[in-house]
């Protein structure tokens, strides 16, 4: 079994994990099954064939038949609505793991008017939570995959997100991409997007006090597909220079360590609602409340402005 961190532990019985056919999402599903208490893990995946392959592998490695597939593409709002309708029963928890740099389509617009990179990381998950709550299909906890990029990461050359006034309009410009120069490298917009996601989660925590909303960064994790989304030059730099260096200096950790952060956030109630947890320094090691490092994260007005901006596109 996977040991949990010490705290007030209440094990969830059913969980929906997005982006569950590979990487962190898949290992989160594996770890949940290995706890032994889980009764159902819904694998939220956009590609049915890959989902079936992941399900078969997870059943083999865990020896358990607790996995079911829910087809969902978080960049397609109709797909999100259909996935919630298809969910046969309420879940105790949801892990919003799907995301990334958006690949070659990062700066393109979705039908909702959001940039693809914002849609894949935030907009689809926001609708997912709204729809689950509206349908009475989320009962205990929502975990969002945060990132240390939301407060800046010097070793990754990611600057701290900076806004002029953090109004609804300014946040809306992040969503449609107009906040950034044309053809901005996703590495430069990613931090602002994850920052907005953390604000949105904190706002939702105050609006829905019966559900625990936790933003938890998996940290700098090896074995994910995040690098695949980068452009050619940056991908080469990350794969051959930056990631080996970060691994050498302990800035990154293995995949199962990152996925375990999700599992702990789901089950350990000492991770408080409305708080964004991530590494204290760099992208690995001790987990702390990020508002102690970047005070803007605890600003209730900023949180509600980010939430309102997101809902303009829903």
mmCIF file of C-alpha atoms in Angstrom:
data_model
loop_
_atom_site.group_PDB
_atom_site.id
_atom_site.type_symbol
_atom_site.label_atom_id
_atom_site.label_comp_id
_atom_site.label_asym_id
_atom_site.label_seq_id
_atom_site.Cartn_x
_atom_site.Cartn_y
_atom_site.Cartn_z
ATOM 1 C CA UNK A 1 0.000 0.000 0.000
ATOM 2 C CA UNK A 2 1.014 3.625 -0.517
ATOM 3 C CA UNK A 3 1.639 5.368 2.828
ATOM 4 C CA UNK A 4 -0.102 8.686 3.336
ATOM 5 C CA UNK A 5 1.420 11.724 4.966
ATOM 6 C CA UNK A 6 0.426 12.187 8.595
ATOM 7 C CA UNK A 7 -2.719 14.216 9.113
ATOM 8 C CA UNK A 8 -6.494 13.914 9.304
ATOM 9 C CA UNK A 9 -6.994 11.073 6.843
ATOM 10 C CA UNK A 10 -10.401 10.256 5.380
ATOM 11 C CA UNK A 11 -10.012 7.942 2.420
ATOM 12 C CA UNK A 12 -12.114 8.708 -0.649
ATOM 13 C CA UNK A 13 -14.016 5.808 -2.168
ATOM 14 C CA UNK A 14 -14.483 7.065 -5.737
ATOM 15 C CA UNK A 15 -12.446 9.496 -7.826
ATOM 16 C CA UNK A 16 -12.443 10.943 -11.348
ATOM 17 C CA UNK A 17 -8.940 11.687 -12.689
ATOM 18 C CA UNK A 18 -8.495 13.717 -15.881
ATOM 19 C CA UNK A 19 -5.534 13.034 -18.152
ATOM 20 C CA UNK A 20 -5.454 9.522 -16.714
ATOM 21 C CA UNK A 21 -4.070 7.497 -19.614
ATOM 22 C CA UNK A 22 -0.427 8.471 -18.970
ATOM 23 C CA UNK A 23 2.028 10.197 -16.670
ATOM 24 C CA UNK A 24 0.876 11.690 -13.388
ATOM 25 C CA UNK A 25 -2.812 10.972 -13.916
ATOM 26 C CA UNK A 26 -2.202 7.313 -14.622
ATOM 27 C CA UNK A 27 0.093 6.879 -11.639
ATOM 28 C CA UNK A 28 -2.365 8.708 -9.403
ATOM 29 C CA UNK A 29 -4.999 6.166 -10.472
ATOM 30 C CA UNK A 30 -2.566 3.340 -9.725
ATOM 31 C CA UNK A 31 -1.740 4.667 -6.269
ATOM 32 C CA UNK A 32 -5.391 5.164 -5.412
ATOM 33 C CA UNK A 33 -6.144 1.548 -6.300
ATOM 34 C CA UNK A 34 -3.178 0.354 -4.221
ATOM 35 C CA UNK A 35 -4.589 2.041 -1.114
ATOM 36 C CA UNK A 36 -7.194 -0.709 -1.064
ATOM 37 C CA UNK A 37 -10.066 1.500 0.111
ATOM 38 C CA UNK A 38 -11.022 2.785 -3.317
ATOM 39 C CA UNK A 39 -14.124 1.356 -4.964
ATOM 40 C CA UNK A 40 -14.021 3.174 -8.296
ATOM 41 C CA UNK A 41 -11.454 5.187 -10.255
ATOM 42 C CA UNK A 42 -12.829 6.879 -13.347
ATOM 43 C CA UNK A 43 -10.135 7.391 -15.954
ATOM 44 C CA UNK A 44 -10.918 10.663 -17.702
ATOM 45 C CA UNK A 45 -9.266 10.466 -21.124
ATOM 46 C CA UNK A 46 -9.871 12.055 -24.524
ATOM 47 C CA UNK A 47 -8.572 9.106 -26.575
ATOM 48 C CA UNK A 48 -10.673 5.939 -26.061
ATOM 49 C CA UNK A 49 -8.019 3.581 -27.426
ATOM 50 C CA UNK A 50 -5.315 4.929 -25.112
ATOM 51 C CA UNK A 51 -7.797 4.851 -22.264
ATOM 52 C CA UNK A 52 -8.502 1.163 -22.844
ATOM 53 C CA UNK A 53 -4.765 0.405 -22.924
ATOM 54 C CA UNK A 54 -4.221 2.320 -19.688
ATOM 55 C CA UNK A 55 -7.146 0.556 -18.022
ATOM 56 C CA UNK A 56 -5.795 -2.863 -18.973
ATOM 57 C CA UNK A 57 -2.327 -2.014 -17.690
ATOM 58 C CA UNK A 58 -3.646 -0.566 -14.426
ATOM 59 C CA UNK A 59 -5.758 -3.657 -13.805
ATOM 60 C CA UNK A 60 -2.716 -5.829 -14.379
ATOM 61 C CA UNK A 61 -0.290 -3.909 -12.145
ATOM 62 C CA UNK A 62 -2.779 -3.383 -9.299
ATOM 63 C CA UNK A 63 -4.685 -6.645 -9.508
ATOM 64 C CA UNK A 64 -7.924 -4.699 -9.113
ATOM 65 C CA UNK A 65 -10.971 -4.180 -11.331
ATOM 66 C CA UNK A 66 -11.935 -0.731 -10.076
ATOM 67 C CA UNK A 67 -11.207 1.314 -13.206
ATOM 68 C CA UNK A 68 -13.806 2.714 -15.580
ATOM 69 C CA UNK A 69 -13.334 5.027 -18.563
ATOM 70 C CA UNK A 70 -14.973 8.415 -19.005
ATOM 71 C CA UNK A 71 -14.249 10.017 -22.368
ATOM 72 C CA UNK A 72 -13.512 13.704 -21.837
ATOM 73 C CA UNK A 73 -11.590 16.370 -23.746
ATOM 74 C CA UNK A 74 -11.187 19.379 -21.448
ATOM 75 C CA UNK A 75 -10.574 21.693 -24.433
ATOM 76 C CA UNK A 76 -14.088 20.921 -25.696
ATOM 77 C CA UNK A 77 -16.810 22.239 -23.384
ATOM 78 C CA UNK A 78 -19.482 20.020 -24.943
ATOM 79 C CA UNK A 79 -17.255 17.011 -24.241
ATOM 80 C CA UNK A 80 -16.988 18.078 -20.598
ATOM 81 C CA UNK A 81 -20.765 18.372 -20.248
ATOM 82 C CA UNK A 82 -21.262 14.976 -21.888
ATOM 83 C CA UNK A 83 -18.711 13.373 -19.577
ATOM 84 C CA UNK A 84 -20.538 14.594 -16.477
ATOM 85 C CA UNK A 85 -23.831 13.320 -17.867
ATOM 86 C CA UNK A 86 -22.198 9.950 -18.595
ATOM 87 C CA UNK A 87 -20.815 9.599 -15.081
ATOM 88 C CA UNK A 88 -23.127 6.952 -13.601
ATOM 89 C CA UNK A 89 -22.862 8.037 -9.962
ATOM 90 C CA UNK A 90 -21.422 10.779 -7.731
ATOM 91 C CA UNK A 91 -17.697 10.727 -6.948
ATOM 92 C CA UNK A 92 -16.055 11.652 -3.663
ATOM 93 C CA UNK A 93 -13.225 13.426 -5.441
ATOM 94 C CA UNK A 94 -11.931 14.781 -8.727
ATOM 95 C CA UNK A 95 -8.285 15.238 -9.698
ATOM 96 C CA UNK A 96 -7.897 17.877 -12.406
ATOM 97 C CA UNK A 97 -4.586 16.672 -13.798
ATOM 98 C CA UNK A 98 -4.967 17.194 -17.559
ATOM 99 C CA UNK A 99 -2.976 20.140 -18.866
ATOM 100 C CA UNK A 100 0.399 21.064 -20.281
ATOM 101 C CA UNK A 101 1.885 23.629 -22.611
ATOM 102 C CA UNK A 102 -0.707 23.202 -25.335
ATOM 103 C CA UNK A 103 1.606 21.887 -28.019
ATOM 104 C CA UNK A 104 1.595 23.530 -31.428
ATOM 105 C CA UNK A 105 -1.935 24.866 -30.825
ATOM 106 C CA UNK A 106 -1.096 26.657 -27.568
ATOM 107 C CA UNK A 107 -1.991 30.154 -28.772
ATOM 108 C CA UNK A 108 -4.882 29.191 -31.032
ATOM 109 C CA UNK A 109 -8.461 29.912 -29.938
ATOM 110 C CA UNK A 110 -11.044 27.326 -28.955
ATOM 111 C CA UNK A 111 -14.727 27.734 -29.840
ATOM 112 C CA UNK A 112 -15.233 29.314 -26.413
ATOM 113 C CA UNK A 113 -12.752 32.064 -27.314
ATOM 114 C CA UNK A 114 -10.028 30.935 -24.919
ATOM 115 C CA UNK A 115 -6.485 30.118 -25.932
ATOM 116 C CA UNK A 116 -5.893 26.401 -26.243
ATOM 117 C CA UNK A 117 -3.299 26.453 -23.451
ATOM 118 C CA UNK A 118 -5.781 28.109 -21.088
ATOM 119 C CA UNK A 119 -8.571 25.758 -22.108
ATOM 120 C CA UNK A 120 -6.552 22.600 -21.524
ATOM 121 C CA UNK A 121 -5.281 23.760 -18.141
ATOM 122 C CA UNK A 122 -8.180 25.702 -16.631
ATOM 123 C CA UNK A 123 -11.354 26.438 -18.583
ATOM 124 C CA UNK A 124 -12.454 22.849 -19.134
ATOM 125 C CA UNK A 125 -11.764 21.961 -15.515
ATOM 126 C CA UNK A 126 -13.732 24.950 -14.308
ATOM 127 C CA UNK A 127 -16.751 23.783 -16.276
ATOM 128 C CA UNK A 128 -16.183 20.224 -15.070
ATOM 129 C CA UNK A 129 -16.402 21.299 -11.430
ATOM 130 C CA UNK A 130 -19.459 23.478 -12.081
ATOM 131 C CA UNK A 131 -21.244 20.647 -13.858
ATOM 132 C CA UNK A 132 -20.341 18.056 -11.215
ATOM 133 C CA UNK A 133 -21.626 20.283 -8.426
ATOM 134 C CA UNK A 134 -24.782 21.218 -10.328
ATOM 135 C CA UNK A 135 -25.540 17.547 -10.974
ATOM 136 C CA UNK A 136 -24.827 16.559 -7.359
ATOM 137 C CA UNK A 137 -21.962 14.372 -8.552
ATOM 138 C CA UNK A 138 -19.091 15.754 -6.430
ATOM 139 C CA UNK A 139 -19.356 15.132 -2.703
ATOM 140 C CA UNK A 140 -16.049 15.779 -0.923
ATOM 141 C CA UNK A 141 -12.922 17.156 -2.563
ATOM 142 C CA UNK A 142 -11.598 18.783 -5.750
ATOM 143 C CA UNK A 143 -7.850 18.691 -6.386
ATOM 144 C CA UNK A 144 -6.297 20.844 -9.090
ATOM 145 C CA UNK A 145 -2.803 20.261 -10.502
ATOM 146 C CA UNK A 146 -1.034 23.490 -9.648
ATOM 147 C CA UNK A 147 2.498 24.496 -10.569
ATOM 148 C CA UNK A 148 5.336 26.319 -8.873
ATOM 149 C CA UNK A 149 5.359 28.434 -12.042
ATOM 150 C CA UNK A 150 2.401 30.296 -10.503
ATOM 151 C CA UNK A 151 4.792 32.022 -8.107
ATOM 152 C CA UNK A 152 7.831 31.993 -10.385
ATOM 153 C CA UNK A 153 10.665 29.483 -10.699
ATOM 154 C CA UNK A 154 14.089 31.006 -11.130
ATOM 155 C CA UNK A 155 15.863 27.814 -12.180
ATOM 156 C CA UNK A 156 13.268 27.353 -14.952
ATOM 157 C CA UNK A 157 13.620 31.001 -15.998
ATOM 158 C CA UNK A 158 9.917 31.497 -15.211
ATOM 159 C CA UNK A 159 9.222 34.984 -13.877
ATOM 160 C CA UNK A 160 6.630 35.600 -11.179
ATOM 161 C CA UNK A 161 3.261 36.508 -12.763
ATOM 162 C CA UNK A 162 2.805 40.287 -12.807
ATOM 163 C CA UNK A 163 -0.465 42.134 -13.354
ATOM 164 C CA UNK A 164 -1.250 45.869 -13.393
ATOM 165 C CA UNK A 165 -4.465 45.716 -11.384
ATOM 166 C CA UNK A 166 -5.777 42.112 -11.421
ATOM 167 C CA UNK A 167 -9.225 43.146 -12.636
ATOM 168 C CA UNK A 168 -11.734 40.854 -14.298
ATOM 169 C CA UNK A 169 -10.881 42.402 -17.657
ATOM 170 C CA UNK A 170 -7.157 41.875 -17.173
ATOM 171 C CA UNK A 171 -7.658 38.251 -16.223
ATOM 172 C CA UNK A 172 -9.999 37.788 -19.192
ATOM 173 C CA UNK A 173 -7.165 38.956 -21.432
ATOM 174 C CA UNK A 174 -5.055 36.073 -20.117
ATOM 175 C CA UNK A 175 -7.811 33.664 -21.074
ATOM 176 C CA UNK A 176 -8.158 34.858 -24.665
ATOM 177 C CA UNK A 177 -4.393 35.348 -24.985
ATOM 178 C CA UNK A 178 -4.420 39.082 -25.657
ATOM 179 C CA UNK A 179 -2.535 39.733 -22.409
ATOM 180 C CA UNK A 180 0.587 38.287 -24.033
ATOM 181 C CA UNK A 181 2.561 39.404 -27.110
ATOM 182 C CA UNK A 182 1.713 37.590 -30.327
ATOM 183 C CA UNK A 183 3.115 34.057 -30.592
ATOM 184 C CA UNK A 184 4.260 34.067 -26.968
ATOM 185 C CA UNK A 185 6.257 31.008 -25.955
ATOM 186 C CA UNK A 186 3.941 28.874 -23.779
ATOM 187 C CA UNK A 187 6.673 28.720 -21.159
ATOM 188 C CA UNK A 188 6.126 32.453 -20.627
ATOM 189 C CA UNK A 189 2.333 32.332 -20.355
ATOM 190 C CA UNK A 190 2.095 29.092 -18.377
ATOM 191 C CA UNK A 191 2.862 30.665 -14.997
ATOM 192 C CA UNK A 192 0.154 33.330 -15.321
ATOM 193 C CA UNK A 193 -2.359 30.680 -16.338
ATOM 194 C CA UNK A 194 -1.536 28.453 -13.375
ATOM 195 C CA UNK A 195 -1.642 31.507 -11.098
ATOM 196 C CA UNK A 196 -5.171 32.263 -12.263
ATOM 197 C CA UNK A 197 -6.146 28.637 -11.699
ATOM 198 C CA UNK A 198 -4.981 28.795 -8.084
ATOM 199 C CA UNK A 199 -6.979 31.998 -7.566
ATOM 200 C CA UNK A 200 -10.073 30.385 -9.102
ATOM 201 C CA UNK A 201 -9.781 27.357 -6.801
ATOM 202 C CA UNK A 202 -9.545 29.597 -3.731
ATOM 203 C CA UNK A 203 -12.617 31.522 -4.836
ATOM 204 C CA UNK A 204 -14.531 28.279 -5.363
ATOM 205 C CA UNK A 205 -13.567 27.141 -1.864
ATOM 206 C CA UNK A 206 -15.374 30.140 -0.386
ATOM 207 C CA UNK A 207 -18.400 29.719 -2.648
ATOM 208 C CA UNK A 208 -18.751 25.992 -1.880
ATOM 209 C CA UNK A 209 -17.715 25.420 1.760
ATOM 210 C CA UNK A 210 -19.114 21.868 1.740
ATOM 211 C CA UNK A 211 -16.396 20.772 -0.699
ATOM 212 C CA UNK A 212 -12.661 20.924 -0.033
ATOM 213 C CA UNK A 213 -10.818 22.675 -2.889
ATOM 214 C CA UNK A 214 -7.062 22.030 -2.880
ATOM 215 C CA UNK A 215 -4.548 23.215 -5.447
ATOM 216 C CA UNK A 216 -1.589 20.836 -5.261
ATOM 217 C CA UNK A 217 1.458 21.005 -7.472
ATOM 218 C CA UNK A 218 2.966 17.638 -8.373
ATOM 219 C CA UNK A 219 6.289 19.497 -8.443
ATOM 220 C CA UNK A 220 9.093 19.008 -10.899
ATOM 221 C CA UNK A 221 8.351 15.475 -12.030
ATOM 222 C CA UNK A 222 10.266 13.241 -14.403
ATOM 223 C CA UNK A 223 8.450 10.940 -16.791
ATOM 224 C CA UNK A 224 5.642 13.335 -17.764
ATOM 225 C CA UNK A 225 4.666 14.442 -21.282
ATOM 226 C CA UNK A 226 5.046 18.144 -20.479
ATOM 227 C CA UNK A 227 8.263 18.447 -22.492
ATOM 228 C CA UNK A 228 6.546 17.025 -25.577
ATOM 229 C CA UNK A 229 4.348 20.126 -25.711
ATOM 230 C CA UNK A 230 7.267 22.538 -26.035
ATOM 231 C CA UNK A 231 8.602 23.969 -29.281
ATOM 232 C CA UNK A 232 11.713 22.467 -30.884
ATOM 233 C CA UNK A 233 14.487 24.587 -29.368
ATOM 234 C CA UNK A 234 13.002 24.724 -25.875
ATOM 235 C CA UNK A 235 12.271 20.997 -25.960
ATOM 236 C CA UNK A 236 15.884 20.192 -26.831
ATOM 237 C CA UNK A 237 17.103 22.496 -24.062
ATOM 238 C CA UNK A 238 14.767 20.949 -21.506
ATOM 239 C CA UNK A 239 15.474 17.334 -22.445
ATOM 240 C CA UNK A 240 19.252 17.606 -22.823
ATOM 241 C CA UNK A 241 20.325 20.391 -20.487
ATOM 242 C CA UNK A 242 17.801 21.686 -17.958
ATOM 243 C CA UNK A 243 16.099 18.466 -16.839
ATOM 244 C CA UNK A 244 19.355 16.502 -16.376
ATOM 245 C CA UNK A 245 20.765 19.419 -14.365
ATOM 246 C CA UNK A 246 17.650 19.704 -12.215
ATOM 247 C CA UNK A 247 17.673 15.978 -11.555
ATOM 248 C CA UNK A 248 21.345 16.141 -10.609
ATOM 249 C CA UNK A 249 20.721 18.891 -8.061
ATOM 250 C CA UNK A 250 17.559 17.339 -6.613
ATOM 251 C CA UNK A 251 15.215 19.918 -8.124
ATOM 252 C CA UNK A 252 13.025 17.222 -9.665
ATOM 253 C CA UNK A 253 11.619 13.975 -8.308
ATOM 254 C CA UNK A 254 10.246 10.704 -9.742
ATOM 255 C CA UNK A 255 6.762 10.384 -11.204
ATOM 256 C CA UNK A 256 5.333 8.456 -8.267
ATOM 257 C CA UNK A 257 6.385 11.195 -5.832
ATOM 258 C CA UNK A 258 4.505 13.799 -7.849
ATOM 259 C CA UNK A 259 1.402 11.608 -8.176
ATOM 260 C CA UNK A 260 1.457 10.892 -4.451
ATOM 261 C CA UNK A 261 0.960 14.607 -3.800
ATOM 262 C CA UNK A 262 -2.440 14.291 -5.510
ATOM 263 C CA UNK A 263 -3.323 11.207 -3.480
ATOM 264 C CA UNK A 264 -2.393 12.923 -0.222
ATOM 265 C CA UNK A 265 -4.352 16.062 -1.156
ATOM 266 C CA UNK A 266 -7.432 13.929 -1.784
ATOM 267 C CA UNK A 267 -7.275 11.989 1.441
ATOM 268 C CA UNK A 268 -5.544 14.153 4.030
ATOM 269 C CA UNK A 269 -7.847 16.863 5.358
ATOM 270 C CA UNK A 270 -4.932 18.751 6.886
ATOM 271 C CA UNK A 271 -4.504 20.111 3.363
ATOM 272 C CA UNK A 272 -6.933 22.989 3.831
ATOM 273 C CA UNK A 273 -9.585 24.147 1.425
ATOM 274 C CA UNK A 274 -8.741 27.189 -0.674
ATOM 275 C CA UNK A 275 -4.982 26.791 -0.250
ATOM 276 C CA UNK A 276 -2.396 26.327 -2.987
ATOM 277 C CA UNK A 277 0.306 23.882 -1.926
ATOM 278 C CA UNK A 278 3.618 23.423 -3.732
ATOM 279 C CA UNK A 279 7.339 23.135 -3.077
ATOM 280 C CA UNK A 280 8.845 25.600 -0.630
ATOM 281 C CA UNK A 281 11.761 26.280 -2.945
ATOM 282 C CA UNK A 282 12.520 25.177 -6.468
ATOM 283 C CA UNK A 283 10.208 22.418 -7.653
ATOM 284 C CA UNK A 284 10.741 19.614 -5.148
ATOM 285 C CA UNK A 285 11.039 18.990 -1.453
ATOM 286 C CA UNK A 286 8.923 20.336 1.409
ATOM 287 C CA UNK A 287 5.341 21.371 0.544
ATOM 288 C CA UNK A 288 4.050 24.722 1.834
ATOM 289 C CA UNK A 289 1.166 27.163 1.407
ATOM 290 C CA UNK A 290 2.310 29.243 -1.563
ATOM 291 C CA UNK A 291 0.654 32.414 -0.302
ATOM 292 C CA UNK A 292 3.463 32.553 2.260
ATOM 293 C CA UNK A 293 5.799 33.043 -0.726
ATOM 294 C CA UNK A 294 3.528 35.137 -2.961
ATOM 295 C CA UNK A 295 0.935 37.125 -0.985
ATOM 296 C CA UNK A 296 -1.241 37.916 -4.034
ATOM 297 C CA UNK A 297 -2.439 34.315 -3.961
ATOM 298 C CA UNK A 298 -4.420 35.002 -0.775
ATOM 299 C CA UNK A 299 -6.114 38.174 -2.049
ATOM 300 C CA UNK A 300 -9.852 37.404 -2.028
ATOM 301 C CA UNK A 301 -10.651 40.158 -4.548
ATOM 302 C CA UNK A 302 -8.092 38.776 -7.013
ATOM 303 C CA UNK A 303 -9.497 35.285 -6.470
ATOM 304 C CA UNK A 304 -13.059 36.330 -7.237
ATOM 305 C CA UNK A 305 -11.955 38.413 -10.230
ATOM 306 C CA UNK A 306 -10.184 35.394 -11.726
ATOM 307 C CA UNK A 307 -13.272 33.253 -11.130
ATOM 308 C CA UNK A 308 -15.550 35.818 -12.754
ATOM 309 C CA UNK A 309 -13.233 36.157 -15.750
ATOM 310 C CA UNK A 310 -13.242 32.413 -16.276
ATOM 311 C CA UNK A 311 -17.016 32.274 -16.151
ATOM 312 C CA UNK A 312 -17.255 34.887 -18.889
ATOM 313 C CA UNK A 313 -16.081 32.139 -21.234
ATOM 314 C CA UNK A 314 -18.488 29.518 -19.924
#
